Tab-separated table of C-alpha atoms in Angstrom:
chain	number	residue	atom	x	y	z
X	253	UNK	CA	-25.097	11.970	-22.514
X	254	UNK	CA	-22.879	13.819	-19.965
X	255	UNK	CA	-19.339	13.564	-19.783
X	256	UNK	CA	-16.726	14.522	-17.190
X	257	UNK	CA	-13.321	16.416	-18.497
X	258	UNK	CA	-10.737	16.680	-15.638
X	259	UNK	CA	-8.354	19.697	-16.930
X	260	UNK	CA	-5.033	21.230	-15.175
X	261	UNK	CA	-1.606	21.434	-15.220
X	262	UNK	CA	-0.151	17.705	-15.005
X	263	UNK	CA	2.938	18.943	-13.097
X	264	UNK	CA	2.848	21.095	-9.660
X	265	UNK	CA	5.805	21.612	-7.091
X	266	UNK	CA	6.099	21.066	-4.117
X	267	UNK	CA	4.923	23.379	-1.341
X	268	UNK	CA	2.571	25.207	-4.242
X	269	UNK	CA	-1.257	24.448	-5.119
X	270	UNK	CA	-2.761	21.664	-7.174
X	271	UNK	CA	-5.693	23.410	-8.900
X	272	UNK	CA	-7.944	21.586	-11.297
X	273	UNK	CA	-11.257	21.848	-13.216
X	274	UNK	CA	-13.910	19.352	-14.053
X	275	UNK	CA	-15.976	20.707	-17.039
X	276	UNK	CA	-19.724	18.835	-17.256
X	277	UNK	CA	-21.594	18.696	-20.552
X	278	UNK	CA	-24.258	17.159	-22.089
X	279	UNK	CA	-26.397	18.359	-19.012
X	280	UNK	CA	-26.158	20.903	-16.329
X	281	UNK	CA	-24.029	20.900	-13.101
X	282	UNK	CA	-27.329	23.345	-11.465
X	283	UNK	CA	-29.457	20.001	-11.547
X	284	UNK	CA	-30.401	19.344	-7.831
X	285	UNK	CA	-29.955	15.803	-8.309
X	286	UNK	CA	-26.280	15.564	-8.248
X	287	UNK	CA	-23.245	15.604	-6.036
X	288	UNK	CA	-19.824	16.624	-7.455
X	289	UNK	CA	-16.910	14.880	-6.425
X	290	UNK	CA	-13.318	14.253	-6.425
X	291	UNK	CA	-11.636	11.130	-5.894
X	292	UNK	CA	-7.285	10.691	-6.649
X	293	UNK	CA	-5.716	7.143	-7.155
X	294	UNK	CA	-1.511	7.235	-6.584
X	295	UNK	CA	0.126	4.697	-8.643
X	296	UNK	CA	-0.610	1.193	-8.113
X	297	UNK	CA	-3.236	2.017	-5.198
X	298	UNK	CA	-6.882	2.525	-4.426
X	299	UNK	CA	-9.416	5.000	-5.082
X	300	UNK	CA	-9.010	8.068	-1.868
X	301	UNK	CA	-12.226	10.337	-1.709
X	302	UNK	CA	-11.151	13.608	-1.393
X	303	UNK	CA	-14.496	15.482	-1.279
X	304	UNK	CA	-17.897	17.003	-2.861
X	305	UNK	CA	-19.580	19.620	-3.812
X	306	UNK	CA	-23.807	20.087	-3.700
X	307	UNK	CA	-24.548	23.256	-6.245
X	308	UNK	CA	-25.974	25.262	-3.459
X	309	UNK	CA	-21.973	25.213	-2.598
X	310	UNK	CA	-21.881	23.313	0.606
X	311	UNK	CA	-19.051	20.834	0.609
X	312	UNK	CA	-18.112	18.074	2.385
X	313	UNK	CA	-14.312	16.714	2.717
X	314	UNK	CA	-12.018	13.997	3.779
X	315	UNK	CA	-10.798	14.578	7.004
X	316	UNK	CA	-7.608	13.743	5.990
X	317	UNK	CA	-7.339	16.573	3.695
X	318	UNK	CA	-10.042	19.090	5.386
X	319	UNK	CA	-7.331	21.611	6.245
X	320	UNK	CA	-5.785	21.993	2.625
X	321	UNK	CA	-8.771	21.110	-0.119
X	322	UNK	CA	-11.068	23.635	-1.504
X	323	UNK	CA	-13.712	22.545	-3.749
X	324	UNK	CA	-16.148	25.280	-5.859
X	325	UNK	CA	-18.478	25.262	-8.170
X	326	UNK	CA	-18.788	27.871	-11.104
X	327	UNK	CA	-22.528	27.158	-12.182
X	328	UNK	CA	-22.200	29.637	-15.439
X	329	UNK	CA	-19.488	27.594	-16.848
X	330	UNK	CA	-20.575	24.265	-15.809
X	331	UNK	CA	-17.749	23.871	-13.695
X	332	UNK	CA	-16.360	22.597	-10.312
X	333	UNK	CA	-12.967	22.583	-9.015
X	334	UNK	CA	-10.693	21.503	-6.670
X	335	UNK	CA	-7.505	23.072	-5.264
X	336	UNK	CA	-5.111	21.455	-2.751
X	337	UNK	CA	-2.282	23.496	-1.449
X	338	UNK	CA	1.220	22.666	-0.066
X	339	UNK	CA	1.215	19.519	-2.063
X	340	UNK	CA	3.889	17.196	-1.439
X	341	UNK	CA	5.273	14.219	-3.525
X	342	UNK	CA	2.221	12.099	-1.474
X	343	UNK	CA	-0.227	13.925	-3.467
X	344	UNK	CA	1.220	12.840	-6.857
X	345	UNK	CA	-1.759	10.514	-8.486
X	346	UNK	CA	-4.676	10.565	-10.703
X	347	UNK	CA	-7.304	12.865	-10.175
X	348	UNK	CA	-10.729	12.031	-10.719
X	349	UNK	CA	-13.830	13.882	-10.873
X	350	UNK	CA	-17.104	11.968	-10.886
X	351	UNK	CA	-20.845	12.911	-10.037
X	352	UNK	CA	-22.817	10.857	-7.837
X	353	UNK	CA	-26.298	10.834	-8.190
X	354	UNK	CA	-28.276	11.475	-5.290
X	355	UNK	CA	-32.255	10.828	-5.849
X	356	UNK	CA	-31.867	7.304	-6.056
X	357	UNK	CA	-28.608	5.560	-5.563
X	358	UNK	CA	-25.890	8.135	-4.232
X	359	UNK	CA	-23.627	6.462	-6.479
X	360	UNK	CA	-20.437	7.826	-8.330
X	361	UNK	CA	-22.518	7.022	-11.730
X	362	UNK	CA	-19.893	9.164	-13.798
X	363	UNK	CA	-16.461	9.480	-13.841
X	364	UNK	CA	-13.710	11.558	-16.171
X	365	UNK	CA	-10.945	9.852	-17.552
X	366	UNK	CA	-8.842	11.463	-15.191
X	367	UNK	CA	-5.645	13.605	-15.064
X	368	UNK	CA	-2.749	12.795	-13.898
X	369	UNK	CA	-0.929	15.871	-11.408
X	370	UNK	CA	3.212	15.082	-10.397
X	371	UNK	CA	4.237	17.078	-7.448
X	372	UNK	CA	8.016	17.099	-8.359
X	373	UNK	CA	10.396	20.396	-8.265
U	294	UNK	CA	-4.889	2.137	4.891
U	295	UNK	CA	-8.729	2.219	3.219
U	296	UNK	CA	-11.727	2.503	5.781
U	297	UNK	CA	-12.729	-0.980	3.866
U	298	UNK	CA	-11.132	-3.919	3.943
U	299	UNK	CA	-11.190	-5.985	0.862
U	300	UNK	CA	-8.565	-8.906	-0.402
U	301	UNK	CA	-5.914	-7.577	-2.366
U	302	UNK	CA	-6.241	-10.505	-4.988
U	303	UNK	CA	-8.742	-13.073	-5.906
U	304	UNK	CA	-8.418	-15.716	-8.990
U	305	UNK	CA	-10.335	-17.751	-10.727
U	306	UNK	CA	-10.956	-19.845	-14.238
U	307	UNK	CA	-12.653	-19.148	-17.241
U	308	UNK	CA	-16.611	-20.082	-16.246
U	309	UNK	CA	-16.129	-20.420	-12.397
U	310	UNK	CA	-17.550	-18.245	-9.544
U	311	UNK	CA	-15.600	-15.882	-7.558
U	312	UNK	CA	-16.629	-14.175	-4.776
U	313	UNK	CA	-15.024	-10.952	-3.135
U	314	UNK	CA	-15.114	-9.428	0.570
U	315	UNK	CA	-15.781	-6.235	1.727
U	316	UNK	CA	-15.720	-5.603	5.195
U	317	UNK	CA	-16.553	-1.827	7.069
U	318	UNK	CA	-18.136	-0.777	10.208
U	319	UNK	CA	-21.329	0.216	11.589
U	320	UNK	CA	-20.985	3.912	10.293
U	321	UNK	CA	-20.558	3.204	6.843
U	322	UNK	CA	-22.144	0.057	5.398
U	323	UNK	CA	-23.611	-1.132	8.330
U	324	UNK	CA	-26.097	1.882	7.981
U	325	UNK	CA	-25.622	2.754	4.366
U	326	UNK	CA	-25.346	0.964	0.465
U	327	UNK	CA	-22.509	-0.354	-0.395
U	328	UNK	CA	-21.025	0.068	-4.332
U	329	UNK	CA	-18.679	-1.541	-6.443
U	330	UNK	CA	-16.811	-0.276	-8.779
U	331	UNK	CA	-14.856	-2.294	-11.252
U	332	UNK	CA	-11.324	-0.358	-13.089
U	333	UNK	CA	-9.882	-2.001	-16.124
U	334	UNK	CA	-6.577	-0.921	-16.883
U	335	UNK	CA	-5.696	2.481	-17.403
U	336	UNK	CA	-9.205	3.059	-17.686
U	337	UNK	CA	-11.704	5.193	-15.126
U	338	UNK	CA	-13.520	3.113	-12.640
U	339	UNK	CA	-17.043	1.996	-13.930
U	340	UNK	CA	-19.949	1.920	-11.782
U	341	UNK	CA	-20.796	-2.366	-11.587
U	342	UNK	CA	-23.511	-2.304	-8.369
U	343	UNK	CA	-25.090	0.092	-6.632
U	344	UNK	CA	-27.634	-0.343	-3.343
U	345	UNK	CA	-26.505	-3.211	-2.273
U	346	UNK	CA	-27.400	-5.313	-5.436
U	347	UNK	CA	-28.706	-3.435	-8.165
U	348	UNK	CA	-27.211	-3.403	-11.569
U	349	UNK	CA	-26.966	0.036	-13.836
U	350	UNK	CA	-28.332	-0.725	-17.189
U	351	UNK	CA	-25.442	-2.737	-19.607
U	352	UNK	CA	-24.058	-4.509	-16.327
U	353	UNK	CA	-24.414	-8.357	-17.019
U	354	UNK	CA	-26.034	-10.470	-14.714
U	355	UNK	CA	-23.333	-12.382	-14.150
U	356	UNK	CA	-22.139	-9.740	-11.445
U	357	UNK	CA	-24.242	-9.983	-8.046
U	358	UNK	CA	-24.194	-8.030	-4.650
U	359	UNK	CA	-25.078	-8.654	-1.464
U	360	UNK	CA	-24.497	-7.396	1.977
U	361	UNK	CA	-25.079	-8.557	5.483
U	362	UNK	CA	-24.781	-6.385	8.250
U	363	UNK	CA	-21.378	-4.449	8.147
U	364	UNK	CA	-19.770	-6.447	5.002
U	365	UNK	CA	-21.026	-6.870	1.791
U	366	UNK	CA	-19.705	-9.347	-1.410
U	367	UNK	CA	-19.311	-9.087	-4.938
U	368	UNK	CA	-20.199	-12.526	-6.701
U	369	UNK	CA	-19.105	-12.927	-10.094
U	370	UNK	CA	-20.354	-16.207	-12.222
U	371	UNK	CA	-19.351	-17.761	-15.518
U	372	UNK	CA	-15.751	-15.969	-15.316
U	373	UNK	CA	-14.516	-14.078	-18.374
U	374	UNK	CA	-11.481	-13.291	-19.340
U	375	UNK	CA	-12.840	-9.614	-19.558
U	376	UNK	CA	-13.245	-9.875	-15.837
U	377	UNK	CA	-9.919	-9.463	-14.863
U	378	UNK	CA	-9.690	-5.821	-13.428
U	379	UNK	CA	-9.514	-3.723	-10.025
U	380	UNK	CA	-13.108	-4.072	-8.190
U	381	UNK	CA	-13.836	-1.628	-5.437
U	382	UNK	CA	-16.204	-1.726	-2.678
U	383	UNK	CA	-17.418	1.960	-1.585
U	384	UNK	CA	-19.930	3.304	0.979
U	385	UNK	CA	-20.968	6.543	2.355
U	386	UNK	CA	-20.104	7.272	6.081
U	387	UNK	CA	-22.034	10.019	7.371
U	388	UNK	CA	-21.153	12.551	4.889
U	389	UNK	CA	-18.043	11.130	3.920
U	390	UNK	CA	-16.982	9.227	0.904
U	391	UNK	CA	-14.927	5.949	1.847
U	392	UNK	CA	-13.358	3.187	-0.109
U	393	UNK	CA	-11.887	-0.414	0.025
U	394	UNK	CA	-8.118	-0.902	-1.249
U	395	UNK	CA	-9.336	-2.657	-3.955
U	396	UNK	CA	-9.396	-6.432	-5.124
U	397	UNK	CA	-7.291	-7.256	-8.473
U	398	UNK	CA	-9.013	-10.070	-9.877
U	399	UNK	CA	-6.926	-12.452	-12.212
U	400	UNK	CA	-8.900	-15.175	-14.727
U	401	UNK	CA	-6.016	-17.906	-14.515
């Protein structure tokens, strides 16, 4: 069964970079069949998409945060990651990775428990 | 403000039918599925319909989706109390992940 385990440091200041990892096991992040993604939730609000990853590396973001998100994949550790520089106190939330499956539904079919990241000096 | 619009709240009784909105625009679920995604408290969101209206394995029938044109609905029948959670309608837009605000649904 494959699980997703979100893992980072839960408190970033402000102007520096949020960087976390989403570790996949119980199958392999090379599969073709999958996108990687991750989606944040501030406190009390909805999900945001903030972008995804296709093994082959190509990515696709949120407009929104296009000019400061970076999302990679390390395919030996079974690994992606996502780092989002000169956070502010707006980027305080949960982080969520999740995989959405992509030769049938294109739905977000897994999801980690989630970490939560403060922006706060 | 989400790309989708949904209620903030919706209610209902223990064995009634509730119904929830979801409204977009022809780039996103006018030309694509729409999900839902239901989030019980302090918990992950779950995956509850995908497609349109098809239910992932362990996803009662009691939860139904529909859409029609650029909106789609989330029908749930014979309320539980287990119901009561954060539903989500999502949809891809191009190449772009997008979201409603969510619905919190209370069982009175």
């Amino acid at each position: 069964q494959v699980q997703l385990q979100e893992s980072g440091p839960g408190l970033v200041k402000p102007s520096q970079t949020l960087s976390l990892t989403c570790t996949v096991s119980g199958g392999s992040i090379s599969s073709g069949s999958y996108y990687w993604s991750w989606i944040r939730q501030p406190a009390g609000k909805g999900l945001e998409w903030i972008g995804r990853i296709y093994t082959s590396g190509s990515t696709n973001y949120n407009p929104s945060l296009k000019s400061r998100v970076t999302i990679s994949v390390d395919t030996s550790k079974n690994q992606f990651s996502l780092k989002l520089s000169s956070v502010t106190a707006a980027d305080t939330a949960v982080y969520y990775c999740a995989r959405a499956e992509i030769s049938v539904s294109y739905a977000f079919d897994i999801w980690g428990q989630g970490t939560m990241v403060t922006v706060s000096s | 403000q989400s790309v989708l619009t949904q209620p903030p709240s919706a209610s209902g009784t223990p064995g009634q039918r509730v119904t929830i909105s979801c409204s977009g625009s022809s780039s996103n679920i006018g030309s694509n599925y729409v999900y839902w995604y239901q989030q019980l408290p302090g918990t992950a969101p779950k995956l509850l319909i995908y497609r349109n209206n098809q239910r992932p394995s362990g996803v009662p029938d009691r939860f139904s989706g529909s859409k029609s044109g650029t909106s789609a609905s989330l029908a749930i029948s014979g309320l539980r109390s287990e119901d009561e959670a954060d539903y989500y309608c999502a949809a891809w837009d191009d190449s772009l992940g997008v979201f409603g605000g969510g619905t919190k649904l209370t069982v009175l």
